[in-house]
Amino acid sequence: MCDVVFYNAYKDGKIVGRIQGIIQRMANEKWGQKRVRFTRFDAINDAEVSDALFDAVVNWGKAKGMDELVGPLGYSDLEREGLLIEGFDQPQTFEEQYNYDYYATLIENRGFVKDVDWIEYKLYYPKVYNEKLKTVSNQLMEKFNLKMVRAKSVKEFIEVYAKPVFEMIEITYSKLYGTMPLTDEITDMLINDFKKIVRIKDIVQVLDKDGNVVAFALMFPSVSDAVRKSKGRITIPFFFRFIKAKKHPKVMDLGLIGVRPDYEAKGVAIAMISELIDYMKELKLDYLETNLMLEDNAQYFEAF
């Protein structure tokens, strides 16, 4: 499925950088491209080091018949992706990328140009809540014979809803930048990763009259502060902070949200937003924070 390569850079006998190259063949076939993705790029602030790393991946890609290098991108769009270029004073979500501010200079000076922009939002509870939103939401759910459900346990979610939700991700995200077909292997891996941090009450599905998933929202308690305070190390104090953040979050990461295309025109996104607003109030959250969103893909959050 993929060809991969890994390089480390050394200077004066010390490791000073790293990079991984990926030829994601399913994505290239889907988009008609010959791209190499770079990921896991880290380096000291030294153009000689970063250029050597990129040159190594470029030469490897050319030998494989590729003609373009893009990144940071992982094996799929559900991994960390993109380069942070502003907002360095803000905590990132656990699922997304962080890097030093000089990375942009190193990469741009190597000749890279922007291919796409992602943005993140903090979503606050409305200062003035419009009750009409809830009324319209209820009317839509009744009109189209829909119901909003949460699984009773992680086991039930995995056995009943996990596969349909990931099929929905494939449907609703397939036209977005950098996406690739989700294989069973990738889906199983993501489900295994999600169940380590997700709480079952933070996953909501909208079902039609036949029990098919037509919309979903997947949220995570923010554990960024717990990770940051331990400097990324797994220590005993980290576990206490992690458990506290998971049980009593002040911030939730909005991991994934999607509405099946044939239900978008029916206004189901309004019902999803209404549910998120109610959930913020119920948990007394400071705010919800989105993960990366393409700059032209913000329609779900206009109601905020």
Short mmCIF file of C-alpha atoms in Angstrom, two decimals:
data_model
loop_
_atom_site.label_atom_id
_atom_site.label_comp_id
_atom_site.label_asym_id
_atom_site.label_seq_id
_atom_site.Cartn_x
_atom_site.Cartn_y
_atom_site.Cartn_z
CA MET A 1 0.00 0.00 0.00
CA CYS A 2 2.83 2.41 0.87
CA ASP A 3 6.54 2.75 0.24
CA VAL A 4 8.34 4.40 3.15
CA VAL A 5 11.80 5.65 3.99
CA PHE A 6 13.33 7.12 7.16
CA TYR A 7 16.33 9.44 7.46
CA ASN A 8 18.21 10.86 10.43
CA ALA A 9 20.61 13.80 10.17
CA TYR A 10 23.79 13.98 12.24
CA LYS A 11 26.16 16.88 12.88
CA ASP A 12 29.34 16.65 14.93
CA GLY A 13 28.29 13.18 16.00
CA LYS A 14 24.89 14.29 17.34
CA ILE A 15 21.47 13.64 15.86
CA VAL A 16 20.04 16.98 14.70
CA GLY A 17 17.07 16.07 12.51
CA ARG A 18 14.79 13.42 11.10
CA ILE A 19 12.23 12.93 8.33
CA GLN A 20 10.04 10.21 6.88
CA GLY A 21 8.99 9.86 3.25
CA ILE A 22 5.76 8.10 2.26
CA ILE A 23 4.47 7.13 -1.16
CA GLN A 24 0.78 6.66 -0.39
CA ARG A 25 -0.15 4.72 -3.51
CA MET A 26 -3.90 4.61 -2.88
CA ALA A 27 -4.03 8.38 -2.48
CA ASN A 28 -1.90 8.90 -5.60
CA GLU A 29 -4.17 6.61 -7.58
CA LYS A 30 -7.29 8.36 -6.25
CA TRP A 31 -6.07 11.86 -7.14
CA GLY A 32 -4.03 10.99 -10.23
CA GLN A 33 -0.78 12.20 -8.68
CA LYS A 34 2.82 11.07 -8.25
CA ARG A 35 3.42 12.52 -4.82
CA VAL A 36 5.78 11.73 -2.01
CA ARG A 37 4.52 12.81 1.39
CA PHE A 38 6.94 13.94 4.05
CA THR A 39 6.09 13.55 7.72
CA ARG A 40 7.74 13.35 11.16
CA PHE A 41 10.01 16.22 10.13
CA ASP A 42 11.98 17.65 13.03
CA ALA A 43 15.26 19.53 12.92
CA ILE A 44 17.36 22.14 14.64
CA ASN A 45 17.22 25.64 13.21
CA ASP A 46 19.83 24.96 10.55
CA ALA A 47 19.08 25.20 6.81
CA GLU A 48 21.94 22.86 5.95
CA VAL A 49 20.38 20.14 8.09
CA SER A 50 16.81 20.58 6.84
CA ASP A 51 17.89 20.86 3.19
CA ALA A 52 19.86 17.63 3.49
CA LEU A 53 16.81 15.84 4.90
CA PHE A 54 14.50 17.10 2.15
CA ASP A 55 17.08 16.36 -0.55
CA ALA A 56 17.31 12.77 0.66
CA VAL A 57 13.53 12.29 0.41
CA VAL A 58 13.37 14.05 -2.98
CA ASN A 59 16.08 11.81 -4.44
CA TRP A 60 14.38 8.73 -3.03
CA GLY A 61 11.05 9.80 -4.52
CA LYS A 62 12.54 10.52 -7.94
CA ALA A 63 14.10 7.06 -7.98
CA LYS A 64 10.58 5.71 -7.37
CA GLY A 65 9.14 7.68 -10.29
CA MET A 66 7.50 10.44 -8.22
CA ASP A 67 7.49 14.09 -9.29
CA GLU A 68 6.19 16.06 -6.28
CA LEU A 69 6.92 16.37 -2.55
CA VAL A 70 4.18 17.57 -0.17
CA GLY A 71 3.65 17.67 3.55
CA PRO A 72 3.58 17.36 6.41
CA LEU A 73 1.13 14.55 5.64
CA GLY A 74 0.92 11.09 7.14
CA TYR A 75 -0.38 7.78 5.88
CA SER A 76 -3.94 9.12 5.94
CA ASP A 77 -5.67 12.44 6.60
CA LEU A 78 -6.67 11.14 10.05
CA GLU A 79 -3.06 11.49 11.23
CA ARG A 80 -1.32 14.69 12.26
CA GLU A 81 -0.91 16.90 9.23
CA GLY A 82 -0.05 20.44 8.24
CA LEU A 83 2.49 22.97 9.46
CA LEU A 84 1.68 25.39 12.26
CA ILE A 85 2.41 28.92 11.00
CA GLU A 86 0.54 31.03 13.56
CA GLY A 87 -1.12 30.58 16.96
CA PHE A 88 2.03 29.41 18.71
CA ASP A 89 0.71 30.92 21.94
CA GLN A 90 -2.36 28.66 21.82
CA PRO A 91 -2.58 25.05 23.03
CA GLN A 92 -3.03 22.63 20.15
CA THR A 93 -5.53 19.81 20.27
CA PHE A 94 -4.09 16.42 21.21
CA GLU A 95 -4.79 15.05 17.74
CA GLU A 96 -3.04 17.83 15.81
CA GLN A 97 0.40 19.06 14.91
CA TYR A 98 2.71 21.40 16.81
CA ASN A 99 6.09 22.65 15.66
CA TYR A 100 8.56 25.46 16.34
CA ASP A 101 7.99 28.75 14.54
CA TYR A 102 11.24 28.50 12.56
CA TYR A 103 10.04 25.35 10.75
CA ALA A 104 8.07 27.51 8.30
CA THR A 105 11.21 29.45 7.38
CA LEU A 106 13.26 26.30 6.86
CA ILE A 107 10.59 24.76 4.66
CA GLU A 108 9.79 27.89 2.63
CA ASN A 109 13.48 28.61 2.05
CA ARG A 110 13.79 25.09 0.64
CA GLY A 111 11.37 26.19 -2.10
CA PHE A 112 8.04 24.87 -0.82
CA VAL A 113 4.87 26.89 -1.45
CA LYS A 114 1.43 26.67 0.12
CA ASP A 115 -0.82 23.96 -1.27
CA VAL A 116 -3.74 24.38 1.15
CA ASP A 117 -4.61 26.13 4.42
CA TRP A 118 -6.24 24.62 7.47
CA ILE A 119 -7.70 26.57 10.36
CA GLU A 120 -9.04 25.77 13.83
CA TYR A 121 -11.88 27.36 15.77
CA LYS A 122 -12.78 27.75 19.41
CA LEU A 123 -16.55 27.36 19.70
CA TYR A 124 -18.10 29.10 22.72
CA TYR A 125 -21.57 28.77 24.15
CA PRO A 126 -23.69 31.57 22.63
CA LYS A 127 -24.10 34.64 24.83
CA VAL A 128 -27.70 34.78 23.68
CA TYR A 129 -29.12 31.35 22.91
CA ASN A 130 -31.66 31.38 20.11
CA GLU A 131 -34.43 28.98 21.15
CA LYS A 132 -35.55 28.80 17.52
CA LEU A 133 -32.46 26.69 16.80
CA LYS A 134 -33.71 23.96 19.14
CA THR A 135 -37.24 24.24 17.77
CA VAL A 136 -36.06 23.92 14.16
CA SER A 137 -33.77 21.05 15.14
CA ASN A 138 -36.65 19.11 16.72
CA GLN A 139 -38.88 19.78 13.72
CA LEU A 140 -36.23 18.51 11.31
CA MET A 141 -35.65 15.34 13.31
CA GLU A 142 -39.40 14.65 13.42
CA LYS A 143 -39.99 15.53 9.76
CA PHE A 144 -37.36 13.12 8.46
CA ASN A 145 -37.98 10.47 11.12
CA LEU A 146 -34.51 10.73 12.61
CA LYS A 147 -33.25 10.12 16.11
CA MET A 148 -30.06 11.09 17.93
CA VAL A 149 -28.47 8.23 19.85
CA ARG A 150 -25.46 7.43 21.99
CA ALA A 151 -24.23 3.91 22.56
CA LYS A 152 -24.57 2.57 26.09
CA SER A 153 -20.99 1.31 26.21
CA VAL A 154 -17.73 1.32 24.27
CA LYS A 155 -18.38 -2.33 23.47
CA GLU A 156 -21.77 -1.49 21.93
CA PHE A 157 -20.28 1.39 19.93
CA ILE A 158 -17.52 -0.80 18.50
CA GLU A 159 -19.87 -3.68 17.70
CA VAL A 160 -22.82 -1.67 16.36
CA TYR A 161 -21.78 1.83 15.31
CA ALA A 162 -18.02 1.99 14.70
CA LYS A 163 -18.01 0.54 11.18
CA PRO A 164 -21.01 2.63 10.00
CA VAL A 165 -19.41 5.79 11.45
CA PHE A 166 -16.16 5.13 9.59
CA GLU A 167 -18.14 4.41 6.44
CA MET A 168 -19.69 7.85 6.98
CA ILE A 169 -16.22 9.35 7.34
CA GLU A 170 -15.31 7.78 4.00
CA ILE A 171 -18.43 9.28 2.40
CA THR A 172 -18.32 12.76 3.93
CA TYR A 173 -14.56 13.32 3.85
CA SER A 174 -13.65 11.62 0.58
CA LYS A 175 -13.57 14.82 -1.50
CA LEU A 176 -11.37 16.70 0.96
CA TYR A 177 -7.69 17.39 0.44
CA GLY A 178 -5.30 14.51 0.99
CA THR A 179 -7.90 11.86 1.72
CA MET A 180 -7.48 8.24 0.75
CA PRO A 181 -9.76 5.20 0.87
CA LEU A 182 -10.07 3.85 4.41
CA THR A 183 -9.13 0.19 4.47
CA ASP A 184 -10.35 -2.25 7.12
CA GLU A 185 -6.83 -2.34 8.55
CA ILE A 186 -6.70 1.45 8.99
CA THR A 187 -10.25 1.53 10.39
CA ASP A 188 -9.44 -1.15 12.97
CA MET A 189 -6.28 0.71 14.00
CA LEU A 190 -8.16 4.00 14.43
CA ILE A 191 -10.93 2.37 16.44
CA ASN A 192 -8.31 0.84 18.73
CA ASP A 193 -6.66 4.25 19.19
CA PHE A 194 -9.91 6.15 19.74
CA LYS A 195 -11.22 3.85 22.45
CA LYS A 196 -8.21 4.68 24.64
CA ILE A 197 -9.27 8.30 25.09
CA VAL A 198 -12.87 8.71 23.94
CA ARG A 199 -15.79 8.63 26.35
CA ILE A 200 -18.89 6.95 25.03
CA LYS A 201 -21.13 9.91 25.91
CA ASP A 202 -18.98 12.09 23.64
CA ILE A 203 -19.99 10.17 20.51
CA VAL A 204 -23.36 10.94 18.98
CA GLN A 205 -24.98 9.37 15.93
CA VAL A 206 -28.08 10.42 13.99
CA LEU A 207 -30.00 7.41 12.70
CA ASP A 208 -32.73 7.23 10.07
CA LYS A 209 -35.90 5.14 10.43
CA ASP A 210 -34.00 2.04 9.26
CA GLY A 211 -31.18 2.50 11.79
CA ASN A 212 -28.63 3.77 9.26
CA VAL A 213 -26.10 6.39 10.43
CA VAL A 214 -26.70 9.64 8.53
CA ALA A 215 -24.67 12.00 10.73
CA PHE A 216 -22.20 11.79 13.60
CA ALA A 217 -20.01 13.83 15.93
CA LEU A 218 -16.97 12.45 17.73
CA MET A 219 -15.43 14.47 20.57
CA PHE A 220 -12.51 13.95 22.95
CA PRO A 221 -11.74 15.44 26.36
CA SER A 222 -8.80 17.79 25.89
CA VAL A 223 -5.69 16.28 27.48
CA SER A 224 -3.26 18.84 26.04
CA ASP A 225 -2.50 20.45 29.41
CA ALA A 226 -1.85 17.05 31.00
CA VAL A 227 0.60 16.15 28.25
CA ARG A 228 2.25 19.58 28.23
CA LYS A 229 2.86 19.66 31.98
CA SER A 230 4.66 16.33 31.82
CA LYS A 231 6.62 17.51 28.74
CA GLY A 232 5.28 14.55 26.80
CA ARG A 233 6.60 12.01 29.29
CA ILE A 234 4.40 9.28 30.76
CA THR A 235 4.82 9.74 34.50
CA ILE A 236 2.69 9.01 37.56
CA PRO A 237 1.61 12.68 37.87
CA PHE A 238 0.71 12.58 34.16
CA PHE A 239 -1.71 9.70 34.73
CA PHE A 240 -3.50 11.65 37.49
CA ARG A 241 -3.76 14.73 35.27
CA PHE A 242 -4.87 12.59 32.31
CA ILE A 243 -7.63 10.86 34.31
CA LYS A 244 -8.85 14.18 35.74
CA ALA A 245 -8.91 15.79 32.30
CA LYS A 246 -10.80 12.82 30.87
CA LYS A 247 -13.40 12.67 33.67
CA HIS A 248 -13.92 16.40 34.19
CA PRO A 249 -12.93 18.24 31.01
CA LYS A 250 -13.12 22.00 30.70
CA VAL A 251 -12.40 21.83 26.98
CA MET A 252 -13.45 19.24 24.43
CA ASP A 253 -11.70 18.58 21.12
CA LEU A 254 -14.19 18.22 18.30
CA GLY A 255 -12.46 15.37 16.53
CA LEU A 256 -14.77 14.54 13.63
CA ILE A 257 -18.20 15.62 12.46
CA GLY A 258 -20.05 14.62 9.32
CA VAL A 259 -23.46 14.63 7.67
CA ARG A 260 -24.30 12.33 4.78
CA PRO A 261 -24.52 14.42 1.60
CA ASP A 262 -28.17 13.60 0.89
CA TYR A 263 -29.07 14.88 4.38
CA GLU A 264 -27.03 18.09 4.25
CA ALA A 265 -29.72 19.78 2.14
CA LYS A 266 -32.31 18.67 4.70
CA GLY A 267 -30.67 20.77 7.40
CA VAL A 268 -29.43 17.94 9.60
CA ALA A 269 -26.27 19.96 10.31
CA ILE A 270 -28.52 22.35 12.28
CA ALA A 271 -29.60 19.48 14.52
CA MET A 272 -25.95 18.51 15.08
CA ILE A 273 -25.01 22.07 16.04
CA SER A 274 -27.98 22.30 18.40
CA GLU A 275 -26.83 19.08 20.07
CA LEU A 276 -23.28 20.42 20.46
CA ILE A 277 -24.55 23.64 22.05
CA ASP A 278 -26.69 21.67 24.53
CA TYR A 279 -23.72 19.45 25.33
CA MET A 280 -21.49 22.44 26.06
CA LYS A 281 -24.08 23.72 28.53
CA GLU A 282 -24.55 20.30 30.16
CA LEU A 283 -20.83 19.81 30.81
CA LYS A 284 -20.20 23.51 31.60
CA LEU A 285 -17.38 23.56 29.09
CA ASP A 286 -15.21 26.61 28.52
CA TYR A 287 -15.36 25.88 24.81
CA LEU A 288 -15.13 23.27 22.08
CA GLU A 289 -12.06 23.31 19.85
CA THR A 290 -12.14 22.01 16.33
CA ASN A 291 -9.36 20.04 14.75
CA LEU A 292 -7.97 21.15 11.40
CA MET A 293 -10.58 22.32 8.92
CA LEU A 294 -10.01 23.43 5.37
CA GLU A 295 -10.48 27.20 5.20
CA ASP A 296 -13.44 26.83 2.80
CA ASN A 297 -15.15 24.10 4.85
CA ALA A 298 -16.59 26.05 7.77
CA GLN A 299 -20.31 25.82 6.99
CA TYR A 300 -21.15 23.61 9.95
CA PHE A 301 -20.14 26.27 12.46
CA GLU A 302 -21.78 29.39 11.07
CA ALA A 303 -24.56 29.03 13.63
CA PHE A 304 -22.08 29.71 16.42
#
